[in-house]
Coordinates of C-alpha atoms and ligand atoms in Angstrom, one line a residue:
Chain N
X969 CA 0.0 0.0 0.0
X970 CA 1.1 3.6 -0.1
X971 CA 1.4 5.7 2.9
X972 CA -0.3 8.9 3.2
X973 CA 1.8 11.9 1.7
X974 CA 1.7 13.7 5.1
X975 CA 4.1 10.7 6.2
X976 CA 7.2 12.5 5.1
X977 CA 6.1 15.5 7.4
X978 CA 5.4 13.7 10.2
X979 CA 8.5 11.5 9.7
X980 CA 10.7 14.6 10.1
X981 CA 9.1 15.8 12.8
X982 CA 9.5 12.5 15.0
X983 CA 13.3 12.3 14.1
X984 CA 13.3 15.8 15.8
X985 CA 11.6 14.9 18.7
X986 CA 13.2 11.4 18.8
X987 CA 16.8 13.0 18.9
X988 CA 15.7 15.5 21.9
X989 CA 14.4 13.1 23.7
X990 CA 17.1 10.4 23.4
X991 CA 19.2 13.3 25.0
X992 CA 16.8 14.2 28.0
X993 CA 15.2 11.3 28.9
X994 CA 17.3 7.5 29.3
X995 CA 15.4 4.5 28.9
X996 CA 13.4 2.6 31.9
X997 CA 15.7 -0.3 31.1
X998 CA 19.1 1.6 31.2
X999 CA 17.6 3.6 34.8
X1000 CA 17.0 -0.2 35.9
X1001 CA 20.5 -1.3 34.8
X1002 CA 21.8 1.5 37.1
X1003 CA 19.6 0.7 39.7
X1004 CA 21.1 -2.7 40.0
X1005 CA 24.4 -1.1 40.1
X1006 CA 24.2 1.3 43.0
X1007 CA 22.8 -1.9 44.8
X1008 CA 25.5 -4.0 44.0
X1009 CA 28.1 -1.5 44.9
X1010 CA 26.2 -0.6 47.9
X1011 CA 26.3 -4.5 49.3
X1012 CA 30.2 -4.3 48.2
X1013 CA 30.3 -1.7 50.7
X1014 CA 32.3 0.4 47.7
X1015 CA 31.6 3.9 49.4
X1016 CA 33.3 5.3 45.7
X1017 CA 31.4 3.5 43.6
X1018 CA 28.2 4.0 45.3
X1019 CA 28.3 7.5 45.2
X1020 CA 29.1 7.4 41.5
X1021 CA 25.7 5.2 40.9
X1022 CA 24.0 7.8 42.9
X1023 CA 25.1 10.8 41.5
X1024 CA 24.9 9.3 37.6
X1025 CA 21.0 8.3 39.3
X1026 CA 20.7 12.1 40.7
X1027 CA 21.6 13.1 37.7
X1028 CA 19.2 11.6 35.4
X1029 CA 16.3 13.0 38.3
X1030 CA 17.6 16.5 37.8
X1031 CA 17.3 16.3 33.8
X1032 CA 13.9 14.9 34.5
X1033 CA 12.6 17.4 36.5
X1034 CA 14.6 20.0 34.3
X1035 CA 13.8 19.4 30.8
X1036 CA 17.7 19.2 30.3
X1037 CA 20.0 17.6 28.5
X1038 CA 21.7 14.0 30.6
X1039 CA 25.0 14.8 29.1
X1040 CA 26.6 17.6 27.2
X1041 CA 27.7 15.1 24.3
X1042 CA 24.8 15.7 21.7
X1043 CA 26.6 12.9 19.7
X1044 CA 25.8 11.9 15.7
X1045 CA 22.7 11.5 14.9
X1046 CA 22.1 7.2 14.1
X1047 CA 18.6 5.9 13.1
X1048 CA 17.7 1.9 12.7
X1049 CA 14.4 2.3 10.7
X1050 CA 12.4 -1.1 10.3
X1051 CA 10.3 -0.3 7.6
X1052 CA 7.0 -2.9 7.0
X1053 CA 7.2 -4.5 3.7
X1054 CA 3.3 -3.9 2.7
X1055 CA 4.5 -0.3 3.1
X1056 CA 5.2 1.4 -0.7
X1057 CA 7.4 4.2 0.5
X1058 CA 9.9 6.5 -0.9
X1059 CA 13.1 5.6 0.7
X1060 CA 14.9 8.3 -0.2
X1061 CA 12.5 11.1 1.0
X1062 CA 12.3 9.1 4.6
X1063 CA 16.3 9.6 4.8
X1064 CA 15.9 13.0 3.8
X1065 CA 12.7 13.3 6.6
X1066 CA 15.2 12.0 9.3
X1067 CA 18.2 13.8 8.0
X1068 CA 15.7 17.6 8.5
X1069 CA 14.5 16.6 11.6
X1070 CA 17.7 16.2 12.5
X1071 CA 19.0 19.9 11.6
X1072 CA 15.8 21.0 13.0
X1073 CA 15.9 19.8 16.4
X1074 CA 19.9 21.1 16.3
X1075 CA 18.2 24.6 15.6
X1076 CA 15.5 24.5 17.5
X1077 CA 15.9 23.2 20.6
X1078 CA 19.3 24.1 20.3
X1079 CA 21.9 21.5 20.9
X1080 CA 25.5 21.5 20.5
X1081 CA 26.5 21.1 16.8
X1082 CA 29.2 17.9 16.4
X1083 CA 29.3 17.2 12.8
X1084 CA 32.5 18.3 11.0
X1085 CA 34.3 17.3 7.9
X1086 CA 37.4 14.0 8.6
X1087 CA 39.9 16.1 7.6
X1088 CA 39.2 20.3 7.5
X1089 CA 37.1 19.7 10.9
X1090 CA 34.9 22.3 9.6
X1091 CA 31.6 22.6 11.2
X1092 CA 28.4 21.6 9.4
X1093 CA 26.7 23.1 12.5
X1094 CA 23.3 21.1 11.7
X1095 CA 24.4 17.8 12.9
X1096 CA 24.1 16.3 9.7
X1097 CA 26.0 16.2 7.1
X1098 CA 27.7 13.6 4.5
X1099 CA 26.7 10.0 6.0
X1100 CA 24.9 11.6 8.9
X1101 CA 22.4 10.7 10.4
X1102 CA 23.6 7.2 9.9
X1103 CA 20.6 5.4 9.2
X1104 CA 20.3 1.8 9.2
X1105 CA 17.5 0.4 7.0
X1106 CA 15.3 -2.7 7.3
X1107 CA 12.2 -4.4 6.2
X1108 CA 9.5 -6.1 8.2
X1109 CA 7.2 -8.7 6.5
X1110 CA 3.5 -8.3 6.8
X1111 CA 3.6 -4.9 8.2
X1112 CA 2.6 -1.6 7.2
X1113 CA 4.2 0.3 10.0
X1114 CA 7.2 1.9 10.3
X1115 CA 9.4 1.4 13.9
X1116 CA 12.2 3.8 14.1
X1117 CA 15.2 3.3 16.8
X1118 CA 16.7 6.8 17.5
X1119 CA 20.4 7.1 19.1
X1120 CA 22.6 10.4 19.7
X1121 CA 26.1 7.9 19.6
X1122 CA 28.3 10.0 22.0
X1123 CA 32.1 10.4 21.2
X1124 CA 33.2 8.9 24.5
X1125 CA 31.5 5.9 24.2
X1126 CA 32.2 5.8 20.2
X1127 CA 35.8 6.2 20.4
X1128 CA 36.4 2.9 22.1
X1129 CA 35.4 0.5 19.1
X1130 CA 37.4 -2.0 18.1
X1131 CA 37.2 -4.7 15.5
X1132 CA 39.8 -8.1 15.0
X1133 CA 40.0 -10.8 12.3
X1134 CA 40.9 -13.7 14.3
X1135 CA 41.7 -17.0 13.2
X1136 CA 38.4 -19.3 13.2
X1137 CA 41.1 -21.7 15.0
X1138 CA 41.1 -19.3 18.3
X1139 CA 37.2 -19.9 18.4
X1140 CA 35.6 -18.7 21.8
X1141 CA 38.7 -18.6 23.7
X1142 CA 40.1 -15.7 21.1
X1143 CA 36.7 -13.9 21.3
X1144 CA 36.9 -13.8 25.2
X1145 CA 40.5 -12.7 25.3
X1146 CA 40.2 -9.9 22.7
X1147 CA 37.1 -8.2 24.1
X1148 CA 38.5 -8.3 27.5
X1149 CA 41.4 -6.7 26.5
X1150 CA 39.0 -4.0 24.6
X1151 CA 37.4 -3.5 27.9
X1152 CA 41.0 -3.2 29.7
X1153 CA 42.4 -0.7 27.1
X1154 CA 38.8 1.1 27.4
X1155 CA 39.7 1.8 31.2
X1156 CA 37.6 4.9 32.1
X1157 CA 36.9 6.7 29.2
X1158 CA 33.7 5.7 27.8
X1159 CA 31.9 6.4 31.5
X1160 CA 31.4 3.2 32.7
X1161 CA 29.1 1.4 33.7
X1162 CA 29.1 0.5 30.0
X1163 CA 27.1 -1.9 27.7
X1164 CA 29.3 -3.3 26.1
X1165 CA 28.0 -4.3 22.2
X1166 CA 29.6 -7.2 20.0
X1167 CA 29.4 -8.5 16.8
X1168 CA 30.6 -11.8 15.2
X1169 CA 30.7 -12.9 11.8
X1170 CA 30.0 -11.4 9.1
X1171 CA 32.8 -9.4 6.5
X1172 CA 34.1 -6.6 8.4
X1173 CA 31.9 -3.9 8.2
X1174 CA 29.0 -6.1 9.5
X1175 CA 30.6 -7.6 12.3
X1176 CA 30.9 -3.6 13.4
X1177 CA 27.5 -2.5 12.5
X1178 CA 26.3 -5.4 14.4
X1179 CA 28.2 -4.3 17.7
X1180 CA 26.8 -1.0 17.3
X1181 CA 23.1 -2.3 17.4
X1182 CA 24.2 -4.4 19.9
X1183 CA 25.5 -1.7 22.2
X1184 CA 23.3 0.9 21.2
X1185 CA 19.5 -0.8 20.3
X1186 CA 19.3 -3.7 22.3
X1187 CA 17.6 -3.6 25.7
X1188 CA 19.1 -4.3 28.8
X1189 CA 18.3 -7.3 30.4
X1190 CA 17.6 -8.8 27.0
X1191 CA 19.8 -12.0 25.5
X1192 CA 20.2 -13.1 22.3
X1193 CA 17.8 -15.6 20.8
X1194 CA 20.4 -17.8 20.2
X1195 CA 21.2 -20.3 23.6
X1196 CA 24.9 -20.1 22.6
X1197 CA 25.2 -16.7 21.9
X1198 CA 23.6 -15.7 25.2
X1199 CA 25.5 -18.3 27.3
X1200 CA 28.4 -16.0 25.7
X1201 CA 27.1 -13.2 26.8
X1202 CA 26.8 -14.1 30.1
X1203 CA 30.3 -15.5 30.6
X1204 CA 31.6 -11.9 29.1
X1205 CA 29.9 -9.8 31.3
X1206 CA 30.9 -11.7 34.6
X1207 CA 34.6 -11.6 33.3
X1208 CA 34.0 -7.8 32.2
X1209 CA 32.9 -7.1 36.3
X1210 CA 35.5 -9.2 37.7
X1211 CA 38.1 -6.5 36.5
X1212 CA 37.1 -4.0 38.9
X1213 CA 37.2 -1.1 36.8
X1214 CA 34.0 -0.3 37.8
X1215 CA 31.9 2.7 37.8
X1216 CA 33.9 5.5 36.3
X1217 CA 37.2 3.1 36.5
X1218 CA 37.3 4.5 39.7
X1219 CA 37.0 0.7 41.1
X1220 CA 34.1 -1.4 41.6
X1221 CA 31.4 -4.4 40.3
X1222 CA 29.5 -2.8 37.8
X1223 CA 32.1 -2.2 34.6
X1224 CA 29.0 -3.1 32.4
X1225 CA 25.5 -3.2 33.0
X1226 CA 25.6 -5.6 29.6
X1227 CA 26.9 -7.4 27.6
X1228 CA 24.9 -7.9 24.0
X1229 CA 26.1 -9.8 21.0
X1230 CA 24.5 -9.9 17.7
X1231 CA 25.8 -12.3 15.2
X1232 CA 25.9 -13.1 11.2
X1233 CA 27.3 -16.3 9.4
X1234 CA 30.6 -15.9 8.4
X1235 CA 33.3 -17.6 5.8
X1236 CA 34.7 -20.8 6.9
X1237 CA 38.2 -18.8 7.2
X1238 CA 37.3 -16.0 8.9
X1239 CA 36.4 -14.9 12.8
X1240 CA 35.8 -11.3 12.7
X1241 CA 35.0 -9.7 16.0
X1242 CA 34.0 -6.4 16.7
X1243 CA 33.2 -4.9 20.1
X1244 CA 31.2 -0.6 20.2
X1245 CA 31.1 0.5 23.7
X1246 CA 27.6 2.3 25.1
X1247 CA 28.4 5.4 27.9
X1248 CA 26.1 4.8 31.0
X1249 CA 23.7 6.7 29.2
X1250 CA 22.3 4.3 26.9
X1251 CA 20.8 7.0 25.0
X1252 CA 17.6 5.9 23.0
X1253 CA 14.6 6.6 22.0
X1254 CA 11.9 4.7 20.4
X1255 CA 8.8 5.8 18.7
X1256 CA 6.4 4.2 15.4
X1257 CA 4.4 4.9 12.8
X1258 CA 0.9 4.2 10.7
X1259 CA 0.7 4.5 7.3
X1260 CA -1.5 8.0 8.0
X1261 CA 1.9 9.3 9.7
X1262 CA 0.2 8.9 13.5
X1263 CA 2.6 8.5 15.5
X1264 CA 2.9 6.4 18.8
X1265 CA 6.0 6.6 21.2
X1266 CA 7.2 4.1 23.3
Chain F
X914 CA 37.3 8.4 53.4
X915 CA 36.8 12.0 54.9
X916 CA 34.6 14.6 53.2
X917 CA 35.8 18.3 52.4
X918 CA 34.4 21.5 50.9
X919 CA 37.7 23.2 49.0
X920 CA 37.1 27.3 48.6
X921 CA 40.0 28.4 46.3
X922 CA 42.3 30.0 45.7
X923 CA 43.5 27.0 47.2
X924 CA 46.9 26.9 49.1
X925 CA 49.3 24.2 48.8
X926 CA 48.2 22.7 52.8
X927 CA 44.8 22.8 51.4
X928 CA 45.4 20.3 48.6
X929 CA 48.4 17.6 50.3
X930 CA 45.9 16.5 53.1
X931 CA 43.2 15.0 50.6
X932 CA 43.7 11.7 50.3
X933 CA 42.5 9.0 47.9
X934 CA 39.0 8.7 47.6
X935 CA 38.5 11.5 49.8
X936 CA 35.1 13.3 48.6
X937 CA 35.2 16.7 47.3
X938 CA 33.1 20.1 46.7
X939 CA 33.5 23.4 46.2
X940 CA 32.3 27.0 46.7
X941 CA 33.4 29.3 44.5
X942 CA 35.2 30.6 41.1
X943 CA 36.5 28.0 38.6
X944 CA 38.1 28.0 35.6
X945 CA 37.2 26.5 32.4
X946 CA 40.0 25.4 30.1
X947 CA 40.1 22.7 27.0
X948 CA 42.7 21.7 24.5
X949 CA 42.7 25.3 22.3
X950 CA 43.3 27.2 25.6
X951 CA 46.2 25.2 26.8
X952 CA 47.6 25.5 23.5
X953 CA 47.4 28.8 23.3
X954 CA 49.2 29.4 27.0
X955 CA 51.7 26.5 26.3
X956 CA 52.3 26.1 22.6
X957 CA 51.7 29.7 21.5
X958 CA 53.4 31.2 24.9
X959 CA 50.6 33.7 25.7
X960 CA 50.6 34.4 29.2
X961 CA 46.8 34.2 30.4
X962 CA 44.5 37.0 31.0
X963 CA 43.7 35.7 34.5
X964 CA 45.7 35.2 37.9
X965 CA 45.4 31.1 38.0
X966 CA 47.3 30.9 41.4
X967 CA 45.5 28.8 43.7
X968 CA 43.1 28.2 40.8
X969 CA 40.7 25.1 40.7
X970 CA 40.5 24.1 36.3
X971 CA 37.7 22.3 35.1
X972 CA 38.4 20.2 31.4
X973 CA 35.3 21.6 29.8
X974 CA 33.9 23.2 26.6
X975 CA 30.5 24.5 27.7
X976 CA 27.6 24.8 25.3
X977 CA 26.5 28.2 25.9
X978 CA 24.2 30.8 24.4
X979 CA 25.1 34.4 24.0
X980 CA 23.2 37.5 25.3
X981 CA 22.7 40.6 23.5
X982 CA 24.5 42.2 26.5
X983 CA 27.6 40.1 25.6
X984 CA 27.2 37.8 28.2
X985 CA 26.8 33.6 28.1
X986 CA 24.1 31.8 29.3
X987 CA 24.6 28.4 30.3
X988 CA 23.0 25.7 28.2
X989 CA 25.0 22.0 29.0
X990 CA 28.3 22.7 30.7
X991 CA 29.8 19.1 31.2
X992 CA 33.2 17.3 31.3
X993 CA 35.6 16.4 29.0
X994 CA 37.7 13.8 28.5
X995 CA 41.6 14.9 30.5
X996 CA 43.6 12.1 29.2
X997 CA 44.4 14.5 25.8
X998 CA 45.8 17.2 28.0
X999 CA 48.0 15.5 30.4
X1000 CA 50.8 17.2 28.8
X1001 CA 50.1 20.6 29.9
X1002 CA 49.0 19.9 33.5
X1003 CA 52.8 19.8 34.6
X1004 CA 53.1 23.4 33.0
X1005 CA 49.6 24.7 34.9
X1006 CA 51.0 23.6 38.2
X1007 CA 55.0 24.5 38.2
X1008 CA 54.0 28.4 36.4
X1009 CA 50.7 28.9 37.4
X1010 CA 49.8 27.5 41.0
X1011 CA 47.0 25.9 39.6
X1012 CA 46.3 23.2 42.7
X1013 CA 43.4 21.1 41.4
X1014 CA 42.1 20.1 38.1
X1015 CA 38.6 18.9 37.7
X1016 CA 38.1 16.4 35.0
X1017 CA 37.1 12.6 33.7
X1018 CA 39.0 9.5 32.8
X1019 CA 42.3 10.4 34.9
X1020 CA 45.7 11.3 34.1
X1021 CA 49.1 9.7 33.1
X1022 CA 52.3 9.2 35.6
X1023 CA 53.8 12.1 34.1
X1024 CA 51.0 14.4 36.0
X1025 CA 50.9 12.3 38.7
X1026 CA 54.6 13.1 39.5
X1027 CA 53.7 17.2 38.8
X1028 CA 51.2 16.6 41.4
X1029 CA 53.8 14.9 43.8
X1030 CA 56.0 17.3 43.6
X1031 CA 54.3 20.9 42.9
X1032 CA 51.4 20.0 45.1
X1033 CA 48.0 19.3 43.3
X1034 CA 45.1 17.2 43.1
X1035 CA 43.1 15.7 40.3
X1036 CA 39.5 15.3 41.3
X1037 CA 37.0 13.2 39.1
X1038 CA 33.5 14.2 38.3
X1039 CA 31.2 11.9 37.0
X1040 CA 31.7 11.8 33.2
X1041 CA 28.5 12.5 31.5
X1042 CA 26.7 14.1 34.5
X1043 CA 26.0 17.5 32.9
X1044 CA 22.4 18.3 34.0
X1045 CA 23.8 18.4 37.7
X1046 CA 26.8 20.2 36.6
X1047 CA 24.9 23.0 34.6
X1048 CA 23.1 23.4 37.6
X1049 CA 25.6 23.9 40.0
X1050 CA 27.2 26.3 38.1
X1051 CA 25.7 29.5 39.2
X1052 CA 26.6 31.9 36.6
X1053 CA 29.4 32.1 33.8
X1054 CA 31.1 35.5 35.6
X1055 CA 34.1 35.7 32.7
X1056 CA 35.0 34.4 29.7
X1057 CA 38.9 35.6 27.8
X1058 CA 39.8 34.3 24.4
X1059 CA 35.8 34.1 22.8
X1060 CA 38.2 33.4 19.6
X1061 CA 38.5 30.6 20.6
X1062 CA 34.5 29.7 21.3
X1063 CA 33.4 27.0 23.4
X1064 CA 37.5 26.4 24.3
X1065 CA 37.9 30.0 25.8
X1066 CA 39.3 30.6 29.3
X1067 CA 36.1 30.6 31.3
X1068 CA 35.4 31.7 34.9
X1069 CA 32.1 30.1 36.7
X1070 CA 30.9 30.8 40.1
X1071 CA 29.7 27.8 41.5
X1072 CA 28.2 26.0 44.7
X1073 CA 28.2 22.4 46.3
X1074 CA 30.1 21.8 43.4
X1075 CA 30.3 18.0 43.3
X1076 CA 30.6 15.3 44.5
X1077 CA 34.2 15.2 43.4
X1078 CA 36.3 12.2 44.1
X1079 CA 40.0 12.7 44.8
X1080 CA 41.6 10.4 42.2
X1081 CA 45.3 11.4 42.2
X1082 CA 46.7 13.1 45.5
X1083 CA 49.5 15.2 45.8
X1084 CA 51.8 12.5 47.6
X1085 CA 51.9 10.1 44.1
X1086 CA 49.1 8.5 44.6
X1087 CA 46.6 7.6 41.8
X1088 CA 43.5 5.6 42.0
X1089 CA 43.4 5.0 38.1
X1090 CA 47.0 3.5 38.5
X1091 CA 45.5 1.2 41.1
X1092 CA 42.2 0.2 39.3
X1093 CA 44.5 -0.8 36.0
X1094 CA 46.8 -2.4 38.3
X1095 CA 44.5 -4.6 39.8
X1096 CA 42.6 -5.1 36.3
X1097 CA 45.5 -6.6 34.4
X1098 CA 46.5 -9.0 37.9
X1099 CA 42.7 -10.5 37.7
X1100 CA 42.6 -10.7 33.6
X1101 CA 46.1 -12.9 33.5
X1102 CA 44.4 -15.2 35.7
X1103 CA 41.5 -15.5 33.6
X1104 CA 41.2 -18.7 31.7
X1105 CA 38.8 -17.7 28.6
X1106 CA 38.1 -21.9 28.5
Ligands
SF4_944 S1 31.1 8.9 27.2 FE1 28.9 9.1 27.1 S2 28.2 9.8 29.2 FE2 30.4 10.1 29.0 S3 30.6 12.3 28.3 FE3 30.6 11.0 26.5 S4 28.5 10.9 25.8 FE4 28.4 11.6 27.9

């Protein structure tokens, strides 16, 4: 079927609205993550960490009650757009909706403007720009809605990703070892408690854009469908805590709140591995559409 | 793990009895300073506009919004990452006096010895926590060097500034080291079966 025309409209205006709100109100499941972690430092008896927790938790109050941004980091703009395949749409103009929205909320509202050119560093000043919003585009059978995932990726966070091709014959033991060591060389400076995203398999550039869904659109306290997969995830994330980074890497239990791993088939000779670290934050927000461009938020 | 409220300027007794862990906050004026500012003290030799002795620096480019009086508004003032200016903290410390800086992620050895020996303290602030910060920052009362907009040299007043932890004393202490210590101990034991 095809969409109303208005769609485009009201597309733009939900990627404004989706990138504000990402910034001033975290998810419930990312507050609960937290949560958990001010009560496990608390039955530590980690004094440090605990008041970390509580001020990262205070924090989050104050925004509330403010209508201000969580963090200063207004990030780049990243979309996951699950569009249902009875829908006829116009894919270009919906990257073009989100990519306006985009500038306007950076106008509007205002937030800071990131986005600069790789090598002059010249501003854009819109937060968009060539590539950005990064949107990632899929199709969902028998449905004529669209869902749209909205993250502000802070630099922090985004700076510590790491991808490896190991050998196929290092198996599980290589993948524990190497995203440890991510986590170890990560120390402090994407804000922990982190989640921590992976992604196996794939060519290169999937295994990363896997990690970033995984760190970035997953929910916490979800696992993988996949018994394996999520038995993997569970293993990592109790290694990950026994480091004591913890909160801040100031010491403490809770150096991730998660650990999510989304995976692809890969070539008989290949192991890729790729690991995108999420700040505390876990900024996201979440909202969907009808084919009449009403919109309903989650 | 004793609790203090630090009112700079700060004097050099004021910042060797903190101790590790020790929570901090502070009443005040500090000063905001990022990469471009160091630069321009350090790299490009210009003396700065303001007397930094006894100074308290936060690592910060604020997001501000300017008045048609000339003054800033605050919008999101948070913390930046300190790591990429570790090498001009020895420098703020032996020629300026500056006794504390304010920032996330920690600092090297190499300003952990300038702390040991010219007496000052890193204290962490919880990376990311800007709606707090914004609001304990009272009001922007200077900013020098609007060239170089958001990384001027900027003065805030602030109150119950905090909770700040102290993360490297001025004895040669740092909690970072410690943390990373520890981390790479446990992770060789680690079997990855
Ligand atoms: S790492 Fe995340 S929480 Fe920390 S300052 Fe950057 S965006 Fe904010």
């Amino acid at each position: 079927m095809k969409p109303s025309p208005e769609i485009y409209d009201a597309l733009e205006v939900v990627a404004r609205d989706l990138y504000i709100k990402a910034l001033q109100d975290i998810p419930p499941d990312v507050r609960a993550g937290l949560s958990r972690g001010l009560e496990a430092e608390k039955q530590q008896g980690n004094q440090t960490a605990s008041g970390i927790m509580l001020t990262i938790l205070d924090n989050i109050r104050v925004a509330d009650e403010q209508k201000t941004l969580v963090c200063q980091d207004t990030g780049l703009p990243v979309f996951k757009v699950a569009v249902g395949g009875k829908l006829d749409m116009d894919l270009w103009r919906l990257k073009d909706s989100l990519r306006k929205g985009c500038a306007r909320a950076t106008a509007e509202r205002p937030l800071r403007p990131n986005t600069v050119h790789p090598l002059t560093r010249k501003h854009t000043g819109t937060n968009t720009g060539e590539g950005i919003p990064v949107v990632k585009l899929d199709f969902v059978p028998d449905s004529d809605r669209i869902e749209l995932q909205m993250a502000p990726k802070g630099s922090g966070s985004e700076n510590m990703s790491f991808l490896k091709m190991l050998n196929p014959s290092e198996g599980i033991q290589g993948i524990k070892r190497f995203v440890v060591q991510c986590i170890f060389e990560s120390g402090a400076r994407p804000c922990p408690p982190m989640i921590v995203g992976i992604g196996l398999g794939g060519t290169s550039d999937i295994a990363m854009g896997l990690a970033k869904e995984a760190s970035t659109f997953r929910h916490l306290g979800t696992h993988n469908p996949d018994p394996d997969v999520a038995k993997l995830e569970d293993e990592l994330l109790d290694l990950i805590n026994q480091t004591g980074i913890g909160p801040q890497g100031l010491g403490g239990v809770t150096t991730a709140m998660a650990v999510n791993i989304e995976w692809a088939h890969t070539h008989i000779s290949q192991n890729p591995v790729a690991v995108n670290i999420q700040c505390w934050r876990g900024e996201r927000a979440e909202a969907e559409l009808d084919a009449y461009g009403n919109v309903s938020w989650k | 793990m004793a609790q203090h409220v630090l009112v700079p300027p700060l004097k050099e007794e004021d910042v060797r009895k903190l101790q590790l862990e020790d929570t901090v906050r502070i009443d005040g004026t500090i000063f905001g300073i990022r990469d471009a500012t160091q630069i321009r003290i350090f790299d490009d030799k210009i003396e700065p506009p303001a007397d930094l002795t006894g100074a308290i620096c936060l690592h910060t480019a604020p997001g501000v919004k300017k008045l048609p009086d000339g003054r800033y508004q605050k919008i999101s003032i948070g913390t930046t990452t300190s790591t990429r200016m570790d090498r001009f903290v020895p420098g703020l410390l032996e020629r300026y006096q500056v006794r504390a800086i304010v920032g996330k992620a920690g600092l090297t050895e190499t300003s952990v010895e300038a702390m040991r020996r010219w007496g000052g303290v890193y204290l962490a602030i919880v990376g990311g926590a800007a709606a707090l910060e914004t609001m304990q920052i009272e009001e922007i009362e200077e900013v020098w060097w609007d060239d170089l907009m958001p990384e001027c040299l900027w003065k805030f007043r602030v109150k119950d500034f905090g909770p700040l932890v102290v993360a490297i004393d001025a004895h040669g202490h740092s909690l970072y080291r410690n943390v990373q210590e520890r981390a790479a101990e446990r992770t060789k034991r680690f079997s990855f079966t």
